[in-house]
Amino acid sequence: MNRGIFVNSSMDLQEIVRINQIIKKDVLQSSEGGTVIYRALQKQMSRKINETPGYELSDVQVIRFSHDQDSDNVSYTFNIITKFILKTIENCDKCFERIQNGRLSEGNATMYLYDEVMNRLVNNENQFLLIHKLIHYKLSIPDKAMYSMSTIENILKINAEYLREVGVMEKDDKNMIRIAKSHGYYLRDAYGDEKKDNSGNKADVKSNDISNETNVKAKGTGYNKKLGSIAYRMLNALKTNNKYAFMDTMINAHMYVQKPIPAIFAENLENDLKFKNIGYAFVTGMIGYTDEKKVDEKGNEEN
């Protein structure tokens, strides 16, 4: 193992030793891949909260060690994990469980999504660049994307919780991702119903991502090609923080299938980061099949 971690979460030396010994034991006994270091840290933090009634989160110092065997370089990274970040990790425990197997292949390297998300949190950063990359890979190079669209949705939820903890989003905004994603699914469904295959039957959309659909239906109707083009334009608009280009693309896409424009976007134009989060959620719903129940404008499940 070429990585290590030291956690300073107490004024008590014996407690510091105890915590790090437990983390070391968890790391050495774990059969997990690249996510093992942060998984051990998260596991110990959850254990501390559960074992200590009334436990108050406080800032934690984390020192990370890495050794590059090719260059023989050794580096140490020092971070202070604030209580806001710790609260985000605590509140998103289930989301972290759901992303731990996600991976992205880049050249000869493997990117573990759990580590990537946790790295950004530890550095007090949002997840937008990572989310953008993951959606883009799903569209353009799906063979390299070893994760589902639900993995991206869980990263969006972690990002939304982070934005709430740092005061960018309100506490009652928790349903926004589900609502925006559901609207993306509605648009996808409308395009699917509108088009027909060569036999005259309606196109049936059930695959996990738009790239797989393109392979299956390439000789069909052009449905996937249209949605792919829409998705790329929306992604470019979100990456460049151009809300109006995103809205222009969305309005045209909905007018094409004669569907109403979702109100959630116009209602959140003033908050750039909130708009960006729900924008990516919309694209996720638009290009990825979901087996969840759809929700209405208030986030309530529909029958």
Coordinates of N, CA and C in Angstrom, one line a residue, residues 188-277:
R188 N -37.2 13.0 -21.9 CA -36.7 11.8 -22.6 C -37.9 11.0 -23.0
D189 N -38.9 10.8 -22.2 CA -40.0 10.0 -22.5 C -40.8 10.6 -23.6
A190 N -41.0 11.9 -23.6 CA -41.7 12.6 -24.7 C -41.0 12.4 -26.1
Y191 N -39.7 12.4 -26.1 CA -39.0 12.2 -27.4 C -39.1 10.7 -27.8
G192 N -39.2 9.8 -26.8 CA -39.3 8.4 -27.1 C -40.7 8.1 -27.7
D193 N -41.7 8.7 -27.1 CA -43.1 8.5 -27.6 C -43.3 9.1 -29.0
E194 N -42.6 10.2 -29.2 CA -42.8 10.9 -30.5 C -42.3 10.2 -31.7
K195 N -41.2 9.4 -31.5 CA -40.5 8.8 -32.6 C -40.9 7.4 -32.8
K196 N -40.8 6.8 -34.0 CA -41.1 5.5 -34.3 C -40.0 4.8 -35.0
D197 N -39.9 3.4 -34.8 CA -38.8 2.7 -35.5 C -39.2 2.4 -36.9
N198 N -38.4 1.6 -37.6 CA -38.6 1.4 -39.0 C -39.9 0.5 -39.2
S199 N -40.4 -0.2 -38.2 CA -41.6 -1.0 -38.3 C -42.8 -0.2 -38.0
G200 N -42.7 1.1 -37.6 CA -43.8 1.9 -37.3 C -44.2 1.9 -35.9
N201 N -43.5 1.1 -35.0 CA -43.8 1.0 -33.6 C -43.1 2.1 -32.9
K202 N -43.7 2.5 -31.7 CA -43.1 3.5 -30.9 C -41.8 3.0 -30.3
A203 N -40.8 3.9 -30.2 CA -39.5 3.5 -29.7 C -39.7 3.2 -28.2
D204 N -39.1 2.1 -27.7 CA -39.2 1.7 -26.3 C -37.8 2.0 -25.6
V205 N -37.8 2.9 -24.6 CA -36.6 3.3 -24.0 C -36.4 2.6 -22.7
K206 N -35.5 1.7 -22.6 CA -35.3 0.9 -21.3 C -33.9 0.7 -21.0
S207 N -32.9 1.1 -21.8 CA -31.5 0.8 -21.5 C -31.0 1.8 -20.5
N208 N -29.8 1.6 -20.0 CA -29.2 2.3 -18.9 C -28.6 3.6 -19.3
D209 N -28.2 3.8 -20.5 CA -27.7 5.1 -20.9 C -27.8 5.3 -22.4
I210 N -27.7 6.6 -22.7 CA -28.0 7.0 -24.1 C -27.1 6.4 -25.1
S211 N -25.9 6.1 -24.7 CA -24.9 5.5 -25.7 C -25.3 4.1 -26.0
N212 N -25.8 3.3 -25.0 CA -26.3 2.0 -25.3 C -27.5 2.0 -26.2
E213 N -28.4 3.0 -26.0 CA -29.6 3.2 -26.8 C -29.2 3.4 -28.3
T214 N -28.1 4.3 -28.4 CA -27.7 4.6 -29.8 C -27.2 3.4 -30.5
N215 N -26.5 2.5 -29.8 CA -26.1 1.2 -30.4 C -27.2 0.4 -30.8
V216 N -28.3 0.3 -30.0 CA -29.4 -0.6 -30.2 C -30.3 0.0 -31.3
K217 N -30.5 1.3 -31.4 CA -31.4 2.0 -32.3 C -30.8 2.8 -33.4
A218 N -29.5 2.6 -33.6 CA -28.9 3.5 -34.6 C -29.6 3.5 -36.0
K219 N -30.2 2.4 -36.3 CA -30.9 2.3 -37.6 C -32.3 2.8 -37.5
G220 N -32.7 3.3 -36.3 CA -34.1 3.7 -36.1 C -34.3 5.1 -36.5
T221 N -34.6 6.0 -35.5 CA -35.3 7.2 -35.8 C -34.5 8.5 -35.6
G222 N -33.4 8.5 -35.0 CA -32.7 9.7 -34.7 C -33.0 10.3 -33.4
Y223 N -33.9 9.6 -32.6 CA -34.3 10.0 -31.3 C -33.1 10.2 -30.4
N224 N -32.2 9.3 -30.3 CA -31.0 9.4 -29.4 C -30.1 10.5 -29.9
K225 N -29.9 10.6 -31.2 CA -29.0 11.6 -31.7 C -29.5 13.0 -31.3
K226 N -30.8 13.2 -31.3 CA -31.4 14.5 -30.9 C -31.1 14.8 -29.4
L227 N -31.4 13.8 -28.6 CA -31.2 14.0 -27.1 C -29.7 14.2 -26.8
G228 N -28.9 13.4 -27.5 CA -27.4 13.6 -27.3 C -27.0 15.0 -27.6
S229 N -27.4 15.5 -28.7 CA -27.1 16.9 -29.0 C -27.6 17.9 -28.0
I230 N -28.8 17.7 -27.5 CA -29.4 18.6 -26.5 C -28.6 18.5 -25.2
A231 N -28.2 17.3 -24.8 CA -27.4 17.1 -23.6 C -26.1 17.8 -23.7
Y232 N -25.4 17.7 -24.8 CA -24.1 18.3 -25.0 C -24.2 19.9 -24.9
R233 N -25.2 20.4 -25.5 CA -25.4 21.9 -25.4 C -25.7 22.3 -24.0
M234 N -26.5 21.5 -23.3 CA -26.8 21.8 -21.9 C -25.6 21.7 -21.0
L235 N -24.7 20.7 -21.2 CA -23.5 20.5 -20.5 C -22.6 21.7 -20.7
N236 N -22.4 22.1 -21.9 CA -21.5 23.2 -22.2 C -22.0 24.5 -21.5
A237 N -23.3 24.7 -21.5 CA -23.9 25.9 -20.9 C -23.7 25.8 -19.4
L238 N -23.8 24.7 -18.8 CA -23.6 24.6 -17.3 C -22.1 24.8 -17.0
K239 N -21.2 24.2 -17.8 CA -19.8 24.3 -17.5 C -19.3 25.8 -17.6
T240 N -19.9 26.5 -18.5 CA -19.5 27.9 -18.7 C -20.4 28.9 -17.9
N241 N -21.3 28.3 -17.0 CA -22.2 29.1 -16.2 C -23.1 30.0 -17.0
N242 N -23.5 29.5 -18.1 CA -24.4 30.3 -19.0 C -25.8 29.8 -18.8
K243 N -26.5 30.3 -17.8 CA -27.9 29.9 -17.5 C -28.8 30.1 -18.6
Y244 N -28.6 31.2 -19.3 CA -29.6 31.6 -20.4 C -29.4 30.7 -21.6
A245 N -28.2 30.3 -21.9 CA -28.0 29.3 -23.0 C -28.7 28.0 -22.6
F246 N -28.5 27.6 -21.3 CA -29.2 26.3 -20.9 C -30.7 26.5 -21.0
M247 N -31.3 27.6 -20.6 CA -32.7 27.8 -20.7 C -33.2 27.8 -22.1
D248 N -32.4 28.4 -23.0 CA -32.8 28.5 -24.4 C -32.8 27.1 -25.0
T249 N -31.8 26.3 -24.7 CA -31.8 24.9 -25.1 C -33.0 24.1 -24.6
M250 N -33.3 24.3 -23.3 CA -34.4 23.6 -22.7 C -35.8 24.0 -23.3
I251 N -35.9 25.3 -23.4 CA -37.2 25.8 -24.0 C -37.4 25.2 -25.4
N252 N -36.4 25.3 -26.2 CA -36.5 24.7 -27.6 C -36.8 23.2 -27.6
A253 N -36.1 22.5 -26.7 CA -36.4 21.0 -26.6 C -37.8 20.7 -26.2
H254 N -38.3 21.5 -25.2 CA -39.7 21.2 -24.8 C -40.7 21.7 -25.9
M255 N -40.4 22.8 -26.5 CA -41.4 23.2 -27.6 C -41.4 22.2 -28.7
Y256 N -40.3 21.6 -29.0 CA -40.3 20.6 -30.1 C -41.3 19.4 -29.8
V257 N -41.5 19.1 -28.6 CA -42.4 18.0 -28.3 C -43.7 18.5 -27.6
Q258 N -43.8 19.9 -27.7 CA -45.0 20.5 -27.2 C -45.3 20.2 -25.7
K259 N -44.3 20.3 -24.9 CA -44.4 20.1 -23.4 C -44.1 21.4 -22.7
P260 N -44.8 21.6 -21.5 CA -44.5 22.8 -20.8 C -43.1 22.9 -20.2
I261 N -42.6 24.1 -20.0 CA -41.3 24.3 -19.5 C -41.3 24.1 -17.9
P262 N -40.5 23.3 -17.4 CA -40.5 23.1 -15.9 C -40.2 24.4 -15.2
A263 N -41.1 24.7 -14.2 CA -41.0 26.0 -13.5 C -39.8 26.1 -12.6
I264 N -39.2 24.9 -12.2 CA -38.2 24.9 -11.2 C -36.9 25.7 -11.6
F265 N -36.7 25.8 -12.9 CA -35.5 26.5 -13.4 C -35.6 28.0 -13.4
A266 N -36.8 28.5 -13.8 CA -37.0 29.9 -13.8 C -37.1 30.4 -12.3
E267 N -37.5 29.6 -11.4 CA -37.6 29.9 -10.0 C -36.3 30.0 -9.3
N268 N -35.2 29.5 -9.9 CA -33.9 29.4 -9.3 C -32.8 30.1 -10.1
L269 N -33.2 31.0 -11.1 CA -32.2 31.6 -11.9 C -31.3 32.5 -11.1
E270 N -31.7 33.0 -10.0 CA -30.9 34.0 -9.2 C -29.8 33.3 -8.4
N271 N -29.9 32.0 -8.2 CA -28.9 31.3 -7.5 C -28.0 30.4 -8.4
D272 N -26.8 30.8 -8.7 CA -26.0 30.2 -9.8 C -25.7 28.7 -9.4
L273 N -25.3 28.4 -8.2 CA -24.9 27.1 -7.8 C -26.1 26.2 -7.7
K274 N -27.2 26.7 -7.2 CA -28.4 25.9 -7.1 C -28.9 25.5 -8.5
F275 N -28.9 26.5 -9.4 CA -29.3 26.3 -10.8 C -28.4 25.2 -11.4
K276 N -27.1 25.3 -11.2 CA -26.2 24.4 -11.8 C -26.4 22.9 -11.3
N277 N -26.7 22.8 -10.0 CA -27.0 21.5 -9.4 C -28.2 20.8 -10.0

